[in-house]
mmCIF file of C-alpha atoms and ligand atoms in Angstrom:
data_model
loop_
_atom_site.group_PDB
_atom_site.id
_atom_site.type_symbol
_atom_site.label_atom_id
_atom_site.label_comp_id
_atom_site.label_asym_id
_atom_site.label_seq_id
_atom_site.Cartn_x
_atom_site.Cartn_y
_atom_site.Cartn_z
ATOM 1 C CA MET E 1 91.085 51.923 72.717
ATOM 2 C CA ASP E 2 87.359 51.386 72.709
ATOM 3 C CA ASN E 3 86.552 47.756 73.263
ATOM 4 C CA GLY E 4 83.333 48.012 75.216
ATOM 5 C CA TYR E 5 83.854 46.656 78.708
ATOM 6 C CA TYR E 6 86.814 44.441 77.891
ATOM 7 C CA GLN E 7 89.581 45.964 79.813
ATOM 8 C CA MET E 8 93.210 45.757 78.637
ATOM 9 C CA HIS E 9 95.878 45.956 81.327
ATOM 10 C CA GLU E 10 99.682 45.917 81.344
ATOM 11 C CA TYR E 11 100.705 42.339 82.406
ATOM 12 C CA LYS E 12 103.078 41.918 85.254
ATOM 13 C CA ALA E 13 104.651 38.461 85.549
ATOM 14 C CA PRO E 14 104.969 36.873 89.013
ATOM 15 C CA ALA E 15 108.231 38.127 90.727
ATOM 16 C CA TRP E 16 109.820 34.740 90.338
ATOM 17 C CA ALA E 17 109.299 34.743 86.558
ATOM 18 C CA GLN E 18 110.282 38.251 85.652
ATOM 19 C CA HIS E 19 113.697 37.235 84.258
ATOM 20 C CA LEU E 20 112.192 35.022 81.574
ATOM 21 C CA ASN E 21 112.174 35.944 77.889
ATOM 22 C CA HIS E 22 109.044 36.734 75.786
ATOM 23 C CA ILE E 23 106.929 38.066 78.646
ATOM 24 C CA PRO E 24 103.671 39.309 77.181
ATOM 25 C CA SER E 25 103.232 43.072 77.593
ATOM 26 C CA HIS E 26 99.331 43.289 77.924
ATOM 27 C CA ILE E 27 96.440 41.091 78.956
ATOM 28 C CA VAL E 28 92.708 41.477 78.235
ATOM 29 C CA LYS E 29 90.261 40.259 80.775
ATOM 30 C CA LEU E 30 87.933 37.549 79.398
ATOM 31 C CA THR E 31 87.377 35.178 82.317
ATOM 32 C CA SER E 32 86.725 34.868 86.003
ATOM 33 C CA LEU E 33 89.936 33.698 87.536
ATOM 34 C CA ASN E 34 90.741 32.227 91.021
ATOM 35 C CA THR E 35 88.814 29.029 90.086
ATOM 36 C CA PRO E 36 88.010 27.006 93.155
ATOM 37 C CA ILE E 37 89.934 23.914 94.502
ATOM 38 C CA HIS E 38 87.994 21.262 96.386
ATOM 39 C CA ARG E 39 88.224 17.603 97.480
ATOM 40 C CA TRP E 40 87.394 15.091 94.757
ATOM 41 C CA SER E 41 86.054 11.682 95.934
ATOM 42 C CA LEU E 42 87.046 9.834 92.776
ATOM 43 C CA PRO E 43 85.924 6.224 92.798
ATOM 44 C CA GLY E 44 88.846 3.724 92.782
ATOM 45 C CA VAL E 45 91.526 5.903 94.571
ATOM 46 C CA PRO E 46 93.725 3.621 96.724
ATOM 47 C CA ASP E 47 93.533 4.076 100.467
ATOM 48 C CA GLY E 48 95.820 6.742 101.772
ATOM 49 C CA PHE E 49 95.720 9.000 98.697
ATOM 50 C CA GLN E 50 93.592 12.135 98.735
ATOM 51 C CA VAL E 51 92.620 13.639 95.369
ATOM 52 C CA PHE E 52 91.626 17.333 95.031
ATOM 53 C CA ILE E 53 90.470 19.216 91.911
ATOM 54 C CA LYS E 54 91.251 22.729 90.593
ATOM 55 C CA ARG E 55 88.071 23.669 88.755
ATOM 56 C CA ASP E 56 89.640 25.489 85.802
ATOM 57 C CA ASP E 57 86.706 24.267 83.819
ATOM 58 C CA LEU E 58 84.933 27.139 85.661
ATOM 59 C CA THR E 59 86.628 30.021 84.039
ATOM 60 C CA GLY E 60 83.398 30.812 82.161
ATOM 61 C CA VAL E 61 80.508 29.351 80.302
ATOM 62 C CA GLU E 62 81.125 29.733 76.527
ATOM 63 C CA LEU E 63 84.754 30.819 77.126
ATOM 64 C CA SER E 64 85.424 28.037 79.540
ATOM 65 C CA GLY E 65 88.596 26.041 80.376
ATOM 66 C CA SER E 66 92.175 26.699 80.665
ATOM 67 C CA LYS E 67 92.548 27.751 76.984
ATOM 68 C CA VAL E 68 90.814 31.044 77.712
ATOM 69 C CA ARG E 69 93.840 31.934 79.981
ATOM 70 C CA ILE E 70 96.051 31.854 76.809
ATOM 71 C CA LEU E 71 93.539 33.874 74.773
ATOM 72 C CA GLN E 72 93.772 36.692 77.339
ATOM 73 C CA PHE E 73 97.328 37.386 76.115
ATOM 74 C CA LEU E 74 96.775 36.544 72.419
ATOM 75 C CA PHE E 75 93.682 38.831 72.030
ATOM 76 C CA ALA E 76 95.575 41.699 73.867
ATOM 77 C CA GLU E 77 98.097 41.340 71.067
ATOM 78 C CA ALA E 78 95.574 41.108 68.381
ATOM 79 C CA LEU E 79 93.834 44.327 69.619
ATOM 80 C CA ARG E 80 97.143 46.110 69.894
ATOM 81 C CA HIS E 81 97.799 45.235 66.257
ATOM 82 C CA ASN E 82 94.374 46.769 65.479
ATOM 83 C CA ALA E 83 93.289 43.382 64.001
ATOM 84 C CA ARG E 84 89.770 43.154 62.508
ATOM 85 C CA HIS E 85 90.094 39.383 61.640
ATOM 86 C CA VAL E 86 91.549 36.383 63.474
ATOM 87 C CA VAL E 87 92.697 33.232 61.767
ATOM 88 C CA THR E 88 93.184 30.015 63.729
ATOM 89 C CA GLY E 89 92.641 26.299 63.265
ATOM 90 C CA GLY E 90 92.260 22.938 64.907
ATOM 91 C CA CYS E 91 90.341 19.700 64.846
ATOM 92 C CA LEU E 92 86.660 19.583 64.481
ATOM 93 C CA GLN E 93 86.065 19.385 68.166
ATOM 94 C CA SER E 94 88.676 22.000 69.068
ATOM 95 C CA ASN E 95 88.113 23.862 72.429
ATOM 96 C CA HIS E 96 90.591 26.380 71.176
ATOM 97 C CA CYS E 97 88.647 27.171 67.975
ATOM 98 C CA ARG E 98 85.362 27.493 69.867
ATOM 99 C CA ALA E 99 86.884 29.897 72.390
ATOM 100 C CA VAL E 100 88.641 32.072 69.708
ATOM 101 C CA ALA E 101 85.475 32.340 67.636
ATOM 102 C CA LEU E 102 83.295 33.411 70.438
ATOM 103 C CA THR E 103 85.862 35.726 71.816
ATOM 104 C CA CYS E 104 86.197 37.375 68.402
ATOM 105 C CA ARG E 105 82.535 38.178 68.190
ATOM 106 C CA GLN E 106 82.545 39.556 71.765
ATOM 107 C CA LEU E 107 85.316 41.868 70.792
ATOM 108 C CA GLY E 108 83.820 42.794 67.383
ATOM 109 C CA LEU E 109 86.249 40.784 65.332
ATOM 110 C CA THR E 110 85.653 38.280 62.538
ATOM 111 C CA PRO E 111 86.747 34.698 63.190
ATOM 112 C CA HIS E 112 88.251 32.501 60.437
ATOM 113 C CA ILE E 113 88.582 28.804 61.386
ATOM 114 C CA VAL E 114 90.555 26.266 59.568
ATOM 115 C CA VAL E 115 89.196 22.833 60.415
ATOM 116 C CA ALA E 116 91.762 20.086 60.170
ATOM 117 C CA ARG E 117 91.098 16.520 58.835
ATOM 118 C CA VAL E 118 87.816 17.656 57.208
ATOM 119 C CA SER E 119 87.414 17.566 53.419
ATOM 120 C CA LYS E 120 83.564 17.605 53.000
ATOM 121 C CA LYS E 121 80.862 19.974 54.247
ATOM 122 C CA GLU E 122 78.789 17.026 55.548
ATOM 123 C CA GLU E 123 81.683 16.130 57.969
ATOM 124 C CA LEU E 124 81.449 19.403 59.755
ATOM 125 C CA GLY E 125 78.187 18.671 61.509
ATOM 126 C CA ALA E 126 76.857 20.864 64.315
ATOM 127 C CA LYS E 127 77.792 19.005 67.519
ATOM 128 C CA GLY E 128 79.762 20.167 70.571
ATOM 129 C CA ASN E 129 82.420 22.701 69.895
ATOM 130 C CA ALA E 130 81.714 22.713 66.148
ATOM 131 C CA LEU E 131 78.124 23.889 66.858
ATOM 132 C CA LEU E 132 79.425 26.717 68.969
ATOM 133 C CA TYR E 133 82.048 28.138 66.596
ATOM 134 C CA ARG E 134 79.498 27.747 63.713
ATOM 135 C CA LEU E 135 77.036 29.686 65.980
ATOM 136 C CA ALA E 136 79.657 32.397 66.230
ATOM 137 C CA GLY E 137 79.407 32.867 62.462
ATOM 138 C CA SER E 138 82.948 31.769 61.861
ATOM 139 C CA HIS E 139 84.179 31.631 58.314
ATOM 140 C CA LEU E 140 85.221 28.004 57.941
ATOM 141 C CA TYR E 141 87.965 26.563 55.681
ATOM 142 C CA MET E 142 88.185 22.778 55.408
ATOM 143 C CA SER E 143 91.628 21.287 55.401
ATOM 144 C CA PRO E 144 92.150 17.602 54.698
ATOM 145 C CA THR E 145 94.950 15.790 56.599
ATOM 146 C CA CYS E 146 98.436 17.276 56.405
ATOM 147 C CA SER E 147 101.442 17.538 58.747
ATOM 148 C CA TYR E 148 101.592 19.771 61.746
ATOM 149 C CA GLU E 149 104.090 21.986 60.054
ATOM 150 C CA ALA E 150 102.014 22.208 56.816
ATOM 151 C CA PHE E 151 98.927 23.013 58.757
ATOM 152 C CA SER E 152 100.710 25.857 60.671
ATOM 153 C CA GLN E 153 101.947 27.201 57.255
ATOM 154 C CA ARG E 154 98.306 27.112 55.995
ATOM 155 C CA LEU E 155 97.116 29.259 58.864
ATOM 156 C CA ARG E 156 99.834 31.779 58.181
ATOM 157 C CA SER E 157 99.074 31.962 54.426
ATOM 158 C CA LEU E 158 95.364 32.285 55.021
ATOM 159 C CA ALA E 159 95.987 35.270 57.401
ATOM 160 C CA GLY E 160 98.030 36.973 54.699
ATOM 161 C CA TYR E 161 95.362 36.248 52.096
ATOM 162 C CA ILE E 162 92.519 37.639 54.304
ATOM 163 C CA SER E 163 94.334 40.850 55.296
ATOM 164 C CA ASP E 164 94.925 41.414 51.380
ATOM 165 C CA LYS E 165 91.246 40.590 50.582
ATOM 166 C CA TYR E 166 89.624 42.746 53.174
ATOM 167 C CA ARG E 167 92.476 45.370 53.414
ATOM 168 C CA GLU E 168 92.251 45.084 57.140
ATOM 169 C CA PRO E 169 94.786 43.596 59.585
ATOM 170 C CA CYS E 170 94.336 39.930 60.394
ATOM 171 C CA TYR E 171 95.951 38.260 63.414
ATOM 172 C CA CYS E 172 97.015 34.594 63.214
ATOM 173 C CA ILE E 173 96.853 32.402 66.364
ATOM 174 C CA PRO E 174 98.815 29.150 66.041
ATOM 175 C CA LEU E 175 97.190 25.727 66.403
ATOM 176 C CA GLY E 176 95.771 25.330 69.950
ATOM 177 C CA GLY E 177 97.288 28.703 70.942
ATOM 178 C CA ALA E 178 100.571 27.018 71.706
ATOM 179 C CA SER E 179 102.997 29.957 72.009
ATOM 180 C CA SER E 180 105.216 31.624 74.555
ATOM 181 C CA PRO E 181 102.246 33.826 75.795
ATOM 182 C CA GLY E 182 100.667 30.373 76.396
ATOM 183 C CA MET E 183 103.412 29.405 78.774
ATOM 184 C CA PHE E 184 102.764 32.607 80.724
ATOM 185 C CA ALA E 185 99.130 31.866 81.006
ATOM 186 C CA PHE E 186 100.128 28.838 83.124
ATOM 187 C CA ILE E 187 102.898 30.511 84.922
ATOM 188 C CA THR E 188 100.137 32.892 86.050
ATOM 189 C CA LEU E 189 97.934 29.928 86.904
ATOM 190 C CA PHE E 190 100.777 28.637 89.078
ATOM 191 C CA GLN E 191 100.893 31.898 90.901
ATOM 192 C CA GLU E 192 97.198 31.576 91.412
ATOM 193 C CA LEU E 193 97.657 28.132 92.947
ATOM 194 C CA ILE E 194 100.384 29.396 95.307
ATOM 195 C CA GLU E 195 97.984 32.119 96.454
ATOM 196 C CA GLN E 196 95.405 29.345 97.086
ATOM 197 C CA GLY E 197 97.757 27.514 99.396
ATOM 198 C CA LEU E 198 99.379 25.025 96.990
ATOM 199 C CA PHE E 199 102.619 24.633 98.969
ATOM 200 C CA ASP E 200 100.938 23.829 102.272
ATOM 201 C CA ASN E 201 98.316 21.461 100.886
ATOM 202 C CA PHE E 202 99.608 19.417 98.060
ATOM 203 C CA ASP E 203 102.453 17.211 97.045
ATOM 204 C CA ASP E 204 101.706 16.383 93.335
ATOM 205 C CA ILE E 205 99.906 17.889 90.381
ATOM 206 C CA VAL E 206 98.313 15.978 87.644
ATOM 207 C CA VAL E 207 97.237 17.568 84.262
ATOM 208 C CA SER E 208 96.303 16.453 80.807
ATOM 209 C CA ILE E 209 98.592 17.397 78.051
ATOM 210 C CA ALA E 210 98.366 17.850 74.262
ATOM 211 C CA THR E 211 100.901 20.249 72.986
ATOM 212 C CA GLY E 212 102.530 20.506 76.357
ATOM 213 C CA CYS E 213 102.020 24.248 76.872
ATOM 214 C CA THR E 214 99.837 23.916 79.958
ATOM 215 C CA ALA E 215 101.916 21.344 81.752
ATOM 216 C CA ALA E 216 105.212 23.292 80.695
ATOM 217 C CA GLY E 217 103.932 26.525 82.232
ATOM 218 C CA ILE E 218 102.995 24.784 85.518
ATOM 219 C CA ALA E 219 106.265 22.903 85.573
ATOM 220 C CA VAL E 220 108.270 26.133 85.023
ATOM 221 C CA GLY E 221 106.407 27.742 87.881
ATOM 222 C CA ASN E 222 107.210 24.743 90.058
ATOM 223 C CA TYR E 223 110.822 24.762 89.151
ATOM 224 C CA LEU E 224 111.336 28.550 89.641
ATOM 225 C CA THR E 225 109.712 28.491 93.081
ATOM 226 C CA GLY E 226 111.938 25.656 94.470
ATOM 227 C CA SER E 227 110.485 22.452 92.942
ATOM 228 C CA LYS E 228 108.277 21.708 95.886
ATOM 229 C CA LEU E 229 105.810 19.543 94.035
ATOM 230 C CA ARG E 230 106.078 16.857 91.393
ATOM 231 C CA ILE E 231 104.227 17.631 88.111
ATOM 232 C CA HIS E 232 102.704 14.706 86.201
ATOM 233 C CA ALA E 233 101.570 15.260 82.589
ATOM 234 C CA VAL E 234 99.253 12.645 81.014
ATOM 235 C CA SER E 235 99.462 12.787 77.295
ATOM 236 C CA ILE E 236 96.309 12.475 75.232
ATOM 237 C CA ALA E 237 97.945 12.142 71.778
ATOM 238 C CA LEU E 238 101.735 12.525 71.449
ATOM 239 C CA SER E 239 104.510 10.176 72.585
ATOM 240 C CA LYS E 240 106.729 11.129 75.456
ATOM 241 C CA GLU E 241 109.618 11.480 73.007
ATOM 242 C CA GLU E 242 107.719 13.928 70.692
ATOM 243 C CA LEU E 243 106.457 15.984 73.694
ATOM 244 C CA THR E 244 109.971 16.231 75.267
ATOM 245 C CA LYS E 245 111.225 17.646 71.876
ATOM 246 C CA ARG E 246 108.419 20.209 71.771
ATOM 247 C CA ILE E 247 108.587 21.264 75.385
ATOM 248 C CA ASP E 248 112.375 21.543 75.215
ATOM 249 C CA ARG E 249 111.927 24.012 72.397
ATOM 250 C CA MET E 250 109.348 25.996 74.450
ATOM 251 C CA LEU E 251 111.778 26.202 77.385
ATOM 252 C CA SER E 252 114.633 27.515 75.409
ATOM 253 C CA ASP E 253 112.276 30.045 73.792
ATOM 254 C CA ILE E 254 111.791 31.623 77.242
ATOM 255 C CA GLU E 255 115.573 31.312 77.883
ATOM 256 C CA LEU E 256 115.524 28.389 80.214
ATOM 257 C CA THR E 257 118.353 25.887 79.849
ATOM 258 C CA LEU E 258 116.377 22.830 81.026
ATOM 259 C CA GLY E 259 114.845 19.807 79.619
ATOM 260 C CA ALA E 260 111.234 18.785 79.984
ATOM 261 C CA ASN E 261 112.162 15.593 81.778
ATOM 262 C CA ASP E 262 114.079 17.641 84.479
ATOM 263 C CA ILE E 263 110.918 19.359 85.564
ATOM 264 C CA MET E 264 107.995 17.087 84.814
ATOM 265 C CA ASP E 265 106.978 13.440 84.580
ATOM 266 C CA ILE E 266 105.392 12.750 81.202
ATOM 267 C CA ILE E 267 103.021 9.840 81.137
ATOM 268 C CA ASP E 268 102.226 8.509 77.651
ATOM 269 C CA ASP E 269 100.466 5.268 78.392
ATOM 270 C CA TYR E 270 96.904 6.515 78.103
ATOM 271 C CA ILE E 271 96.830 7.799 74.580
ATOM 272 C CA GLY E 272 94.798 4.839 73.238
ATOM 273 C CA GLU E 273 94.574 5.278 69.486
ATOM 274 C CA GLY E 274 95.460 8.906 69.604
ATOM 275 C CA TYR E 275 93.695 12.255 69.651
ATOM 276 C CA GLY E 276 89.984 12.062 69.537
ATOM 277 C CA THR E 277 89.697 8.290 69.822
ATOM 278 C CA ALA E 278 87.742 7.250 72.867
ATOM 279 C CA THR E 279 87.735 3.651 73.869
ATOM 280 C CA GLU E 280 84.697 2.290 75.661
ATOM 281 C CA GLY E 281 86.773 2.023 78.816
ATOM 282 C CA LEU E 282 87.367 5.749 78.627
ATOM 283 C CA LEU E 283 83.634 6.507 78.121
ATOM 284 C CA GLU E 284 82.942 4.304 81.096
ATOM 285 C CA THR E 285 85.459 6.218 83.198
ATOM 286 C CA ILE E 286 83.626 9.448 82.313
ATOM 287 C CA THR E 287 80.240 8.115 83.198
ATOM 288 C CA ASN E 288 81.512 6.541 86.387
ATOM 289 C CA VAL E 289 83.117 9.687 87.524
ATOM 290 C CA SER E 290 80.098 11.912 86.701
ATOM 291 C CA ALA E 291 77.733 9.372 88.435
ATOM 292 C CA ASN E 292 79.872 9.321 91.603
ATOM 293 C CA THR E 293 81.212 12.798 91.882
ATOM 294 C CA GLY E 294 79.051 15.116 89.706
ATOM 295 C CA ILE E 295 82.175 16.333 87.872
ATOM 296 C CA LEU E 296 81.995 16.203 84.049
ATOM 297 C CA LEU E 297 84.931 15.046 82.070
ATOM 298 C CA ASP E 298 85.514 15.093 78.348
ATOM 299 C CA PRO E 299 86.600 12.338 76.026
ATOM 300 C CA TYR E 300 89.548 14.264 74.445
ATOM 301 C CA TYR E 301 91.490 15.632 77.475
ATOM 302 C CA THR E 302 90.311 15.481 81.051
ATOM 303 C CA GLY E 303 88.842 11.954 80.694
ATOM 304 C CA LYS E 304 92.165 10.536 79.574
ATOM 305 C CA GLY E 305 93.983 12.525 82.241
ATOM 306 C CA THR E 306 91.761 11.184 84.936
ATOM 307 C CA GLN E 307 92.085 7.639 83.685
ATOM 308 C CA GLY E 308 95.899 8.101 83.820
ATOM 309 C CA LEU E 309 95.721 9.364 87.344
ATOM 310 C CA LEU E 310 93.488 6.567 88.523
ATOM 311 C CA GLU E 311 95.590 3.759 86.800
ATOM 312 C CA GLU E 312 98.951 5.158 87.984
ATOM 313 C CA LEU E 313 97.792 5.519 91.619
ATOM 314 C CA LYS E 314 97.013 1.863 91.429
ATOM 315 C CA LYS E 315 99.862 0.652 89.220
ATOM 316 C CA THR E 316 102.796 2.869 90.255
ATOM 317 C CA PRO E 317 101.977 4.757 93.482
ATOM 318 C CA SER E 318 105.694 5.323 93.951
ATOM 319 C CA ARG E 319 105.496 7.730 90.912
ATOM 320 C CA PHE E 320 103.869 10.215 93.283
ATOM 321 C CA GLN E 321 105.915 12.309 95.665
ATOM 322 C CA GLY E 322 103.172 12.323 98.327
ATOM 323 C CA LYS E 323 99.579 11.457 99.127
ATOM 324 C CA ARG E 324 97.875 14.823 98.405
ATOM 325 C CA ILE E 325 97.211 15.073 94.696
ATOM 326 C CA LEU E 326 95.766 18.019 92.870
ATOM 327 C CA PHE E 327 94.195 17.283 89.428
ATOM 328 C CA ILE E 328 93.875 20.294 87.219
ATOM 329 C CA HIS E 329 90.520 20.173 85.337
ATOM 330 C CA THR E 330 91.322 22.087 82.121
ATOM 331 C CA GLY E 331 87.758 22.229 80.877
ATOM 332 C CA GLY E 332 86.632 20.923 77.476
ATOM 333 C CA ILE E 333 83.019 20.193 78.447
ATOM 334 C CA PHE E 334 81.592 20.701 75.013
ATOM 335 C CA GLY E 335 83.596 17.750 73.738
ATOM 336 C CA LEU E 336 81.319 15.645 75.797
ATOM 337 C CA PHE E 337 78.531 16.641 73.333
ATOM 338 C CA ASN E 338 80.192 15.290 70.190
ATOM 339 C CA GLY E 339 77.747 12.403 70.018
ATOM 340 C CA GLU E 340 79.993 9.590 71.116
ATOM 341 C CA MET E 341 78.398 9.084 74.524
ATOM 342 C CA ASP E 342 75.575 7.357 72.700
ATOM 343 C CA ARG E 343 77.849 4.479 72.341
ATOM 344 C CA VAL E 344 77.703 3.661 76.085
ATOM 345 C CA MET E 345 74.476 5.175 77.134
ATOM 346 C CA ASN E 346 72.546 3.052 74.656
ATOM 347 C CA LEU E 347 74.272 -0.192 75.197
ATOM 348 C CA PRO E 348 71.917 -2.867 76.529
ATOM 349 C CA GLY E 349 73.073 -3.662 80.047
ATOM 350 C CA ASN E 350 75.237 -0.555 80.644
ATOM 351 C CA HIS E 351 73.485 2.025 82.768
ATOM 352 C CA ALA E 352 70.390 0.003 82.625
ATOM 353 C CA TYR E 353 70.390 -0.106 86.446
ATOM 354 C CA TYR E 354 69.567 3.539 86.442
ATOM 355 C CA ILE E 355 66.432 3.047 84.379
ATOM 356 C CA ASN E 356 63.316 1.972 86.200
ATOM 357 C CA GLU E 357 59.853 0.720 85.312
ATOM 358 C CA TRP E 358 57.272 2.866 87.131
ATOM 359 C CA PRO E 359 56.731 1.108 90.626
ATOM 360 C CA GLU E 360 53.004 0.804 89.975
ATOM 361 C CA LYS E 361 52.388 -1.616 92.831
ATOM 362 C CA ASP E 362 53.429 1.138 95.339
ATOM 363 C CA ILE E 363 52.624 4.321 93.379
ATOM 364 C CA PRO E 364 49.533 3.695 91.237
ATOM 365 C CA LEU E 365 49.693 5.934 88.189
ATOM 366 C CA VAL E 366 47.088 8.732 88.193
ATOM 367 C CA GLN E 367 45.407 8.594 84.846
HETATM 368 C C1 LIG C 401 94.051 22.188 74.929
HETATM 369 C C2 LIG C 401 93.603 21.415 76.113
HETATM 370 C C3 LIG C 401 94.494 20.735 76.947
HETATM 371 C C4 LIG C 401 95.956 20.559 76.688
HETATM 372 O O1 LIG C 401 96.631 21.705 76.642
HETATM 373 P P1 LIG C 401 98.118 21.700 76.003
HETATM 374 O O2 LIG C 401 98.592 23.032 76.500
HETATM 375 O O3 LIG C 401 98.007 21.856 74.494
HETATM 376 O O4 LIG C 401 98.912 20.640 76.458
HETATM 377 C C5 LIG C 401 93.956 20.125 78.040
HETATM 378 N N1 LIG C 401 92.671 20.224 78.394
HETATM 379 C C6 LIG C 401 91.788 20.854 77.596
HETATM 380 C C7 LIG C 401 90.387 20.859 78.017
HETATM 381 C C8 LIG C 401 92.195 21.520 76.423
HETATM 382 O O5 LIG C 401 91.319 22.172 75.689
#
């Protein structure tokens, strides 16, 4: 198959995962893996605890964040189906849609993006992720609010319509890439963590969670290798009850007879008003963390995850198995450019202490 320099390989699951069901057969290399782990001096961590960060935001530039790990499997499948078009969907600021659209163009495929909760062209704008999938020349389809099931159905119907219209194969990627290959992306991530010294250096893992795919893959990895750590998943949108239902389904899909709550600690106290709603407190956490540690968080995923980590360390330290905590930074940087940061950066008072008049008395201005 001629796909330029994008190499397709047969995928081999880690030895401890080879008995699972639905193991993807191939993988196409899209990212730089073995992302680094380093100490993270988060402000507000109680004495005794040490926080570290797995920089999975560094998988790439335009194809950055953990979602690209999933796409390596899904695009391998799309190419093996000889797809010329790819349909997917998500919310306006979806990291998934951005990564799919740009990957499509890099592989010579045409991206078709269904944008949820948008009914007028003017609402699309060109900020953050939306700018990037629009720059990829994606065909956009606006989809006003509907249920998760109805939206998934729309994606499948659109894929059928496109393959008929163009008489070329079209591959459909479900919302957010949540799928069994998705789980294997994070089972592979867990193997990467093991090779980086996970078992010797850490007691707990904390990660942000939307559909649950990322956390489930990590928790399965932990379970199958002897449950040495405790996995905490901070929800950014769904209730613990809803997530449990969805993750239970994913687990039975790969033939594991376990419940989500047997293998992970789901925390749903930091959802705020739901997906895509950033309180001022959250925006403050983001600015406080970047101003103190130089690490960028986003208002959709990693910001809420970090807020959850910091609050729980203070409120319920017994929730953690040990003192050495690894936070997985799943990416999402472009969400930070959705325009919302203006709300805190331009508030009188906030951040004003960073803005100085020119110290003319000491350094006269050269005219
Ligand atoms: C999608 C996403 C997540 C959540 O992943 P799920 O597998 O859906 O739980 C976390 N962080 C970022 C940056 C994401 O884009």
